[in-house]
Amino acid sequence: MVKFNIIDQYPIRLGITDRLGGISQGPYGCMNTNFYHPDQFQTACSDIKIAIDSLGITAKIIVATRQTHSSNLLIIDENFEFKGLKAYDVSNTDLKGYELYSVDGTDGLITNRNDIVLMTFYADCVPLFIYDTEKKVVASVHSGWRGTSKRIGEVAIKMLEKQYESNAESLIAGIGQSAGKCCYEVDEPVVEIFKSAFKPEQVSLLFEERGGGKYLVDLKKANQMIFNENGLLEGSVEVKSACTICEPTRYHSHRYVNGGPRGSMSMFVQLI
Ligand SMILES: [Zn+2]
């Protein structure tokens, strides 16, 4: 489990799973939270229970994203209507007594409620969270290269400002384990897409040319730039340097298995 010191003094429980500590087997082992694979549903529910228990999470309503590399975020506030979400039958799993929902076409969740667990998925893409220390609201965000080029971290901050009157000086954030610049290779068209979302001097800091139309990209740095540009204070962002492709026994990595079967890691968040 990957945890963040920056939230230690605040009423929030948050962590990102790795591959350790669960009961899943083979390419999904030992910890896989992706319950969308029908043949992994039972074990994924067990691993989710192990993970949320280890974080001290007590809420019984879990809301998970079905991610599409969009910049769509959903706010779950006190008036939220759960009827529109897909609900899963967990009565025969270790999550018995919980409610488990998924939200289609969404890459980030925001809540000010303390009876909800936010759940997002990762296997190389960048996990982001943003927490308002004054308004006590949290955003959990999935930001791969597409999401980063759509500046989904900024979209989340704007939503916090609009919906909860968040002030940037009160925000703290985290950037979790993800594919690092050491390993994360992309093609020329990706560079072109970033040129429309970042300044030229930023693009030259984010990409390193390798020849043959290939580039290494630093998505963690791109998201840190977005946080800085949106007014987060110096020292208010905690970044995990770990690269998921470099450490395939510790983390699930989509690139490392070359698209083959694999598990997913999840950020779990509950306000308390
Ligand atoms: Zn690496």
mmCIF file of C-alpha atoms and ligand atoms in Angstrom:
data_model
loop_
_atom_site.group_PDB
_atom_site.id
_atom_site.type_symbol
_atom_site.label_atom_id
_atom_site.label_comp_id
_atom_site.label_asym_id
_atom_site.label_seq_id
_atom_site.Cartn_x
_atom_site.Cartn_y
_atom_site.Cartn_z
ATOM 1 C CA MET A 1 0.000 0.000 0.000
ATOM 2 C CA VAL A 2 1.350 3.402 -0.957
ATOM 3 C CA LYS A 3 0.527 6.152 1.545
ATOM 4 C CA PHE A 4 1.118 9.908 1.652
ATOM 5 C CA ASN A 5 2.609 11.771 4.625
ATOM 6 C CA ILE A 6 1.097 15.046 3.440
ATOM 7 C CA ILE A 7 -2.392 14.010 4.595
ATOM 8 C CA ASP A 8 -1.315 12.644 7.990
ATOM 9 C CA GLN A 9 -2.733 15.500 10.064
ATOM 10 C CA TYR A 10 -6.070 15.666 8.234
ATOM 11 C CA PRO A 11 -9.359 13.760 8.613
ATOM 12 C CA ILE A 12 -8.933 11.625 5.519
ATOM 13 C CA ARG A 13 -7.955 8.020 4.870
ATOM 14 C CA LEU A 14 -6.249 7.417 1.553
ATOM 15 C CA GLY A 15 -3.893 4.929 -0.025
ATOM 16 C CA ILE A 16 -2.993 3.370 -3.358
ATOM 17 C CA THR A 17 -2.677 -0.401 -3.534
ATOM 18 C CA ASP A 18 0.310 -2.133 -5.085
ATOM 19 C CA ARG A 19 0.650 -5.866 -5.878
ATOM 20 C CA LEU A 20 1.224 -6.919 -2.286
ATOM 21 C CA GLY A 21 -0.991 -8.226 0.481
ATOM 22 C CA GLY A 22 -4.000 -9.700 -1.313
ATOM 23 C CA ILE A 23 -5.166 -13.177 -2.336
ATOM 24 C CA SER A 24 -5.305 -12.866 -6.143
ATOM 25 C CA GLN A 25 -3.238 -15.311 -8.192
ATOM 26 C CA GLY A 26 -1.041 -15.341 -11.287
ATOM 27 C CA PRO A 27 -0.833 -12.135 -13.326
ATOM 28 C CA TYR A 28 -3.453 -10.600 -11.005
ATOM 29 C CA GLY A 29 -1.521 -11.419 -7.848
ATOM 30 C CA CYS A 30 -1.191 -10.845 -5.145
ATOM 31 C CA MET A 31 -3.433 -7.774 -4.922
ATOM 32 C CA ASN A 32 -5.924 -6.904 -7.668
ATOM 33 C CA THR A 33 -8.806 -4.504 -7.189
ATOM 34 C CA ASN A 34 -10.243 -4.710 -10.718
ATOM 35 C CA PHE A 35 -13.642 -6.323 -10.144
ATOM 36 C CA TYR A 36 -14.755 -5.674 -13.730
ATOM 37 C CA HIS A 37 -13.194 -8.957 -14.939
ATOM 38 C CA PRO A 38 -16.054 -11.440 -14.271
ATOM 39 C CA ASP A 39 -13.656 -14.305 -13.519
ATOM 40 C CA GLN A 40 -11.755 -12.155 -11.006
ATOM 41 C CA PHE A 41 -14.823 -10.655 -9.295
ATOM 42 C CA GLN A 42 -14.733 -12.815 -6.179
ATOM 43 C CA THR A 43 -11.019 -12.425 -5.488
ATOM 44 C CA ALA A 44 -11.034 -8.729 -6.389
ATOM 45 C CA CYS A 45 -13.790 -8.155 -3.816
ATOM 46 C CA SER A 46 -11.624 -9.967 -1.239
ATOM 47 C CA ASP A 47 -8.620 -7.815 -2.137
ATOM 48 C CA ILE A 48 -10.709 -4.624 -1.971
ATOM 49 C CA LYS A 49 -11.850 -5.606 1.531
ATOM 50 C CA ILE A 50 -8.260 -6.307 2.623
ATOM 51 C CA ALA A 51 -7.127 -2.956 1.212
ATOM 52 C CA ILE A 52 -9.848 -0.775 2.708
ATOM 53 C CA ASP A 53 -9.550 -2.510 6.074
ATOM 54 C CA SER A 54 -5.809 -1.880 6.110
ATOM 55 C CA LEU A 55 -6.491 1.833 5.537
ATOM 56 C CA GLY A 56 -9.018 1.950 8.373
ATOM 57 C CA ILE A 57 -11.794 2.839 5.950
ATOM 58 C CA THR A 58 -15.199 2.389 7.574
ATOM 59 C CA ALA A 59 -17.662 3.681 4.934
ATOM 60 C CA LYS A 60 -19.812 0.995 3.323
ATOM 61 C CA ILE A 61 -20.654 2.663 0.008
ATOM 62 C CA ILE A 62 -17.916 2.185 -2.611
ATOM 63 C CA VAL A 63 -18.134 4.222 -5.823
ATOM 64 C CA ALA A 64 -15.703 3.149 -8.570
ATOM 65 C CA THR A 65 -14.894 4.732 -11.914
ATOM 66 C CA ARG A 66 -15.133 3.028 -15.311
ATOM 67 C CA GLN A 67 -12.356 5.002 -16.907
ATOM 68 C CA THR A 68 -12.078 6.074 -20.533
ATOM 69 C CA HIS A 69 -9.058 8.437 -20.446
ATOM 70 C CA SER A 70 -11.538 11.309 -20.420
ATOM 71 C CA SER A 71 -11.464 14.498 -18.363
ATOM 72 C CA ASN A 72 -14.914 13.749 -16.917
ATOM 73 C CA LEU A 73 -15.322 13.950 -13.155
ATOM 74 C CA LEU A 74 -18.392 13.222 -11.066
ATOM 75 C CA ILE A 75 -19.311 15.071 -7.873
ATOM 76 C CA ILE A 76 -20.994 12.912 -5.236
ATOM 77 C CA ASP A 77 -22.576 15.285 -2.728
ATOM 78 C CA GLU A 78 -25.388 14.944 -0.200
ATOM 79 C CA ASN A 79 -28.038 15.194 -2.946
ATOM 80 C CA PHE A 80 -26.448 12.577 -5.173
ATOM 81 C CA GLU A 81 -28.847 10.053 -6.714
ATOM 82 C CA PHE A 82 -27.298 6.561 -6.751
ATOM 83 C CA LYS A 83 -30.131 5.075 -8.828
ATOM 84 C CA GLY A 84 -28.380 6.058 -12.067
ATOM 85 C CA LEU A 85 -25.258 4.036 -11.256
ATOM 86 C CA LYS A 86 -24.589 0.380 -11.964
ATOM 87 C CA ALA A 87 -24.812 -1.620 -8.731
ATOM 88 C CA TYR A 88 -23.001 -4.939 -8.153
ATOM 89 C CA ASP A 89 -24.223 -7.897 -6.106
ATOM 90 C CA VAL A 90 -21.533 -8.444 -3.476
ATOM 91 C CA SER A 91 -23.659 -10.563 -1.122
ATOM 92 C CA ASN A 92 -21.574 -13.690 -1.821
ATOM 93 C CA THR A 93 -18.211 -11.949 -1.501
ATOM 94 C CA ASP A 94 -16.029 -10.561 1.275
ATOM 95 C CA LEU A 95 -17.724 -7.192 0.592
ATOM 96 C CA LYS A 96 -21.039 -8.489 1.970
ATOM 97 C CA GLY A 97 -22.746 -5.590 3.758
ATOM 98 C CA TYR A 98 -21.203 -3.014 1.405
ATOM 99 C CA GLU A 99 -22.761 -1.263 -1.579
ATOM 100 C CA LEU A 100 -20.585 -1.294 -4.700
ATOM 101 C CA TYR A 101 -21.321 1.032 -7.626
ATOM 102 C CA SER A 102 -19.567 2.000 -10.848
ATOM 103 C CA VAL A 103 -19.733 5.214 -12.838
ATOM 104 C CA ASP A 104 -19.355 4.891 -16.619
ATOM 105 C CA GLY A 105 -17.125 7.148 -18.697
ATOM 106 C CA THR A 106 -15.612 8.924 -15.708
ATOM 107 C CA ASP A 107 -11.965 9.405 -14.738
ATOM 108 C CA GLY A 108 -12.330 11.245 -11.479
ATOM 109 C CA LEU A 109 -14.587 11.472 -8.437
ATOM 110 C CA ILE A 110 -15.112 14.306 -5.974
ATOM 111 C CA THR A 111 -16.871 14.142 -2.637
ATOM 112 C CA ASN A 112 -17.398 16.030 0.615
ATOM 113 C CA ARG A 113 -19.234 13.062 2.171
ATOM 114 C CA ASN A 114 -17.732 10.841 4.841
ATOM 115 C CA ASP A 115 -19.941 7.818 4.126
ATOM 116 C CA ILE A 116 -18.467 7.119 0.667
ATOM 117 C CA VAL A 117 -15.311 5.354 -0.496
ATOM 118 C CA LEU A 118 -13.941 6.721 -3.777
ATOM 119 C CA MET A 119 -12.214 4.121 -5.933
ATOM 120 C CA THR A 120 -10.149 4.685 -9.090
ATOM 121 C CA PHE A 121 -7.884 2.310 -11.089
ATOM 122 C CA TYR A 122 -4.280 2.394 -12.285
ATOM 123 C CA ALA A 123 -1.616 0.344 -14.047
ATOM 124 C CA ASP A 124 0.981 2.918 -15.287
ATOM 125 C CA CYS A 125 -1.350 5.958 -15.503
ATOM 126 C CA VAL A 126 -0.864 8.649 -12.874
ATOM 127 C CA PRO A 127 -2.963 8.589 -9.689
ATOM 128 C CA LEU A 128 -3.766 12.091 -8.450
ATOM 129 C CA PHE A 129 -5.600 13.326 -5.416
ATOM 130 C CA ILE A 130 -6.464 16.861 -4.405
ATOM 131 C CA TYR A 131 -7.680 17.595 -0.886
ATOM 132 C CA ASP A 132 -9.115 20.875 0.360
ATOM 133 C CA THR A 133 -7.856 21.203 3.946
ATOM 134 C CA GLU A 134 -10.399 23.966 4.702
ATOM 135 C CA LYS A 135 -13.553 22.800 2.933
ATOM 136 C CA LYS A 136 -12.822 19.103 3.573
ATOM 137 C CA VAL A 137 -13.476 17.939 0.022
ATOM 138 C CA VAL A 138 -11.410 15.414 -1.926
ATOM 139 C CA ALA A 139 -10.900 14.607 -5.609
ATOM 140 C CA SER A 140 -9.494 11.268 -6.803
ATOM 141 C CA VAL A 141 -8.285 11.371 -10.401
ATOM 142 C CA HIS A 142 -6.914 9.030 -13.099
ATOM 143 C CA SER A 143 -4.476 10.889 -15.353
ATOM 144 C CA GLY A 144 -2.708 8.895 -18.061
ATOM 145 C CA TRP A 145 -1.109 10.680 -21.000
ATOM 146 C CA ARG A 146 -4.511 11.422 -22.484
ATOM 147 C CA GLY A 147 -5.949 12.687 -19.207
ATOM 148 C CA THR A 148 -2.802 14.714 -18.560
ATOM 149 C CA SER A 149 -3.015 16.279 -22.033
ATOM 150 C CA LYS A 150 -6.644 17.137 -21.209
ATOM 151 C CA ARG A 151 -5.354 18.616 -17.937
ATOM 152 C CA ILE A 152 -7.792 16.596 -15.855
ATOM 153 C CA GLY A 153 -6.008 17.686 -12.662
ATOM 154 C CA GLU A 154 -6.856 21.276 -13.535
ATOM 155 C CA VAL A 155 -10.437 20.314 -14.383
ATOM 156 C CA ALA A 156 -10.713 18.836 -10.887
ATOM 157 C CA ILE A 157 -9.340 22.000 -9.240
ATOM 158 C CA LYS A 158 -11.757 24.196 -11.228
ATOM 159 C CA MET A 159 -14.653 22.011 -10.117
ATOM 160 C CA LEU A 160 -13.549 22.317 -6.476
ATOM 161 C CA GLU A 161 -13.350 26.093 -6.863
ATOM 162 C CA LYS A 162 -16.754 26.338 -8.534
ATOM 163 C CA GLN A 163 -18.697 23.859 -6.426
ATOM 164 C CA TYR A 164 -17.040 24.264 -3.029
ATOM 165 C CA GLU A 165 -15.380 27.701 -3.295
ATOM 166 C CA SER A 166 -12.012 26.077 -2.708
ATOM 167 C CA ASN A 167 -8.988 28.375 -2.487
ATOM 168 C CA ALA A 168 -5.835 27.071 -4.160
ATOM 169 C CA GLU A 169 -3.745 27.939 -1.064
ATOM 170 C CA SER A 170 -5.820 25.460 0.959
ATOM 171 C CA LEU A 171 -5.308 22.584 -1.451
ATOM 172 C CA ILE A 172 -2.804 19.782 -0.992
ATOM 173 C CA ALA A 173 -2.230 17.072 -3.564
ATOM 174 C CA GLY A 174 -0.541 13.764 -4.234
ATOM 175 C CA ILE A 175 0.926 12.142 -7.330
ATOM 176 C CA GLY A 176 1.239 8.374 -6.989
ATOM 177 C CA GLN A 177 3.301 5.598 -8.515
ATOM 178 C CA SER A 178 3.076 5.528 -12.309
ATOM 179 C CA ALA A 179 5.098 4.920 -15.441
ATOM 180 C CA GLY A 180 8.177 7.124 -15.059
ATOM 181 C CA LYS A 181 10.200 9.103 -17.559
ATOM 182 C CA CYS A 182 12.813 6.326 -17.339
ATOM 183 C CA CYS A 183 10.483 3.931 -19.212
ATOM 184 C CA TYR A 184 7.380 5.608 -20.599
ATOM 185 C CA GLU A 185 7.878 5.849 -24.336
ATOM 186 C CA VAL A 186 5.393 7.580 -26.654
ATOM 187 C CA ASP A 187 5.233 8.527 -30.328
ATOM 188 C CA GLU A 188 5.525 11.905 -31.997
ATOM 189 C CA PRO A 189 1.728 12.508 -32.178
ATOM 190 C CA VAL A 190 1.590 12.503 -28.374
ATOM 191 C CA VAL A 191 4.147 15.330 -28.313
ATOM 192 C CA GLU A 192 1.965 17.263 -30.754
ATOM 193 C CA ILE A 193 -1.095 16.828 -28.532
ATOM 194 C CA PHE A 194 0.856 18.101 -25.510
ATOM 195 C CA LYS A 195 1.943 21.164 -27.475
ATOM 196 C CA SER A 196 -1.661 22.350 -27.473
ATOM 197 C CA ALA A 197 -1.976 21.876 -23.697
ATOM 198 C CA PHE A 198 1.425 23.040 -22.392
ATOM 199 C CA LYS A 199 3.779 25.922 -23.133
ATOM 200 C CA PRO A 200 6.725 25.206 -25.477
ATOM 201 C CA GLU A 201 9.265 25.503 -22.646
ATOM 202 C CA GLN A 202 7.210 23.032 -20.598
ATOM 203 C CA VAL A 203 6.950 20.563 -23.482
ATOM 204 C CA SER A 204 10.732 20.582 -23.845
ATOM 205 C CA LEU A 205 11.068 19.742 -20.126
ATOM 206 C CA LEU A 206 8.494 16.946 -20.338
ATOM 207 C CA PHE A 207 9.796 15.050 -23.373
ATOM 208 C CA GLU A 208 13.169 13.538 -24.181
ATOM 209 C CA GLU A 209 13.775 12.470 -27.762
ATOM 210 C CA ARG A 210 15.063 8.936 -28.253
ATOM 211 C CA GLY A 211 15.220 8.866 -32.054
ATOM 212 C CA GLY A 212 12.995 7.021 -34.513
ATOM 213 C CA GLY A 213 10.042 9.255 -33.661
ATOM 214 C CA LYS A 214 10.038 7.986 -30.066
ATOM 215 C CA TYR A 215 10.054 10.122 -26.923
ATOM 216 C CA LEU A 216 10.163 9.548 -23.186
ATOM 217 C CA VAL A 217 7.516 11.538 -21.320
ATOM 218 C CA ASP A 218 7.408 12.671 -17.691
ATOM 219 C CA LEU A 219 3.724 12.571 -16.737
ATOM 220 C CA LYS A 220 4.384 13.150 -13.041
ATOM 221 C CA LYS A 221 6.162 16.396 -13.840
ATOM 222 C CA ALA A 222 3.350 17.432 -16.210
ATOM 223 C CA ASN A 223 0.804 16.990 -13.436
ATOM 224 C CA GLN A 224 3.024 18.858 -10.985
ATOM 225 C CA MET A 225 3.200 21.730 -13.490
ATOM 226 C CA ILE A 226 -0.594 21.757 -13.674
ATOM 227 C CA PHE A 227 -0.849 21.902 -9.881
ATOM 228 C CA ASN A 228 1.705 24.714 -9.658
ATOM 229 C CA GLU A 229 0.022 26.737 -12.394
ATOM 230 C CA ASN A 230 -3.279 26.457 -10.567
ATOM 231 C CA GLY A 231 -1.886 28.058 -7.444
ATOM 232 C CA LEU A 232 -1.010 25.150 -5.187
ATOM 233 C CA LEU A 233 1.671 26.329 -2.788
ATOM 234 C CA GLU A 234 5.300 25.179 -2.727
ATOM 235 C CA GLY A 235 5.520 21.989 -0.688
ATOM 236 C CA SER A 236 1.821 21.190 -1.014
ATOM 237 C CA VAL A 237 2.269 18.345 -3.510
ATOM 238 C CA GLU A 238 3.719 14.964 -2.502
ATOM 239 C CA VAL A 239 5.120 13.000 -5.433
ATOM 240 C CA LYS A 240 5.919 9.288 -5.387
ATOM 241 C CA SER A 241 8.941 8.737 -7.602
ATOM 242 C CA ALA A 242 8.334 4.990 -8.128
ATOM 243 C CA CYS A 243 8.035 3.803 -11.730
ATOM 244 C CA THR A 244 5.505 1.020 -12.263
ATOM 245 C CA ILE A 245 7.330 -0.327 -15.344
ATOM 246 C CA CYS A 246 10.672 -0.524 -13.474
ATOM 247 C CA GLU A 247 9.224 -2.560 -10.590
ATOM 248 C CA PRO A 248 6.778 -5.104 -12.062
ATOM 249 C CA THR A 249 6.795 -7.326 -8.984
ATOM 250 C CA ARG A 250 5.707 -4.423 -6.759
ATOM 251 C CA TYR A 251 3.251 -2.691 -9.119
ATOM 252 C CA HIS A 252 0.824 -3.649 -11.870
ATOM 253 C CA SER A 253 2.027 -2.279 -15.205
ATOM 254 C CA HIS A 254 0.103 -2.316 -18.478
ATOM 255 C CA ARG A 255 3.262 -1.624 -20.480
ATOM 256 C CA TYR A 256 5.349 -4.267 -18.765
ATOM 257 C CA VAL A 257 2.934 -7.085 -19.664
ATOM 258 C CA ASN A 258 2.530 -5.639 -23.150
ATOM 259 C CA GLY A 259 -1.266 -5.593 -22.920
ATOM 260 C CA GLY A 260 -1.460 -9.163 -21.520
ATOM 261 C CA PRO A 261 -3.525 -10.185 -18.489
ATOM 262 C CA ARG A 262 -2.789 -8.090 -15.430
ATOM 263 C CA GLY A 263 -4.390 -6.731 -12.308
ATOM 264 C CA SER A 264 -5.029 -3.129 -11.388
ATOM 265 C CA MET A 265 -4.079 -0.941 -8.468
ATOM 266 C CA SER A 266 -6.594 1.396 -6.851
ATOM 267 C CA MET A 267 -6.649 4.597 -4.917
ATOM 268 C CA PHE A 268 -9.147 4.362 -2.071
ATOM 269 C CA VAL A 269 -10.254 7.517 -0.285
ATOM 270 C CA GLN A 270 -12.642 8.198 2.555
ATOM 271 C CA LEU A 271 -13.154 11.458 4.422
ATOM 272 C CA ILE A 272 -13.648 10.952 8.154
HETATM 273 ZN ZN ZN B 1 10.973 3.128 -15.151
#
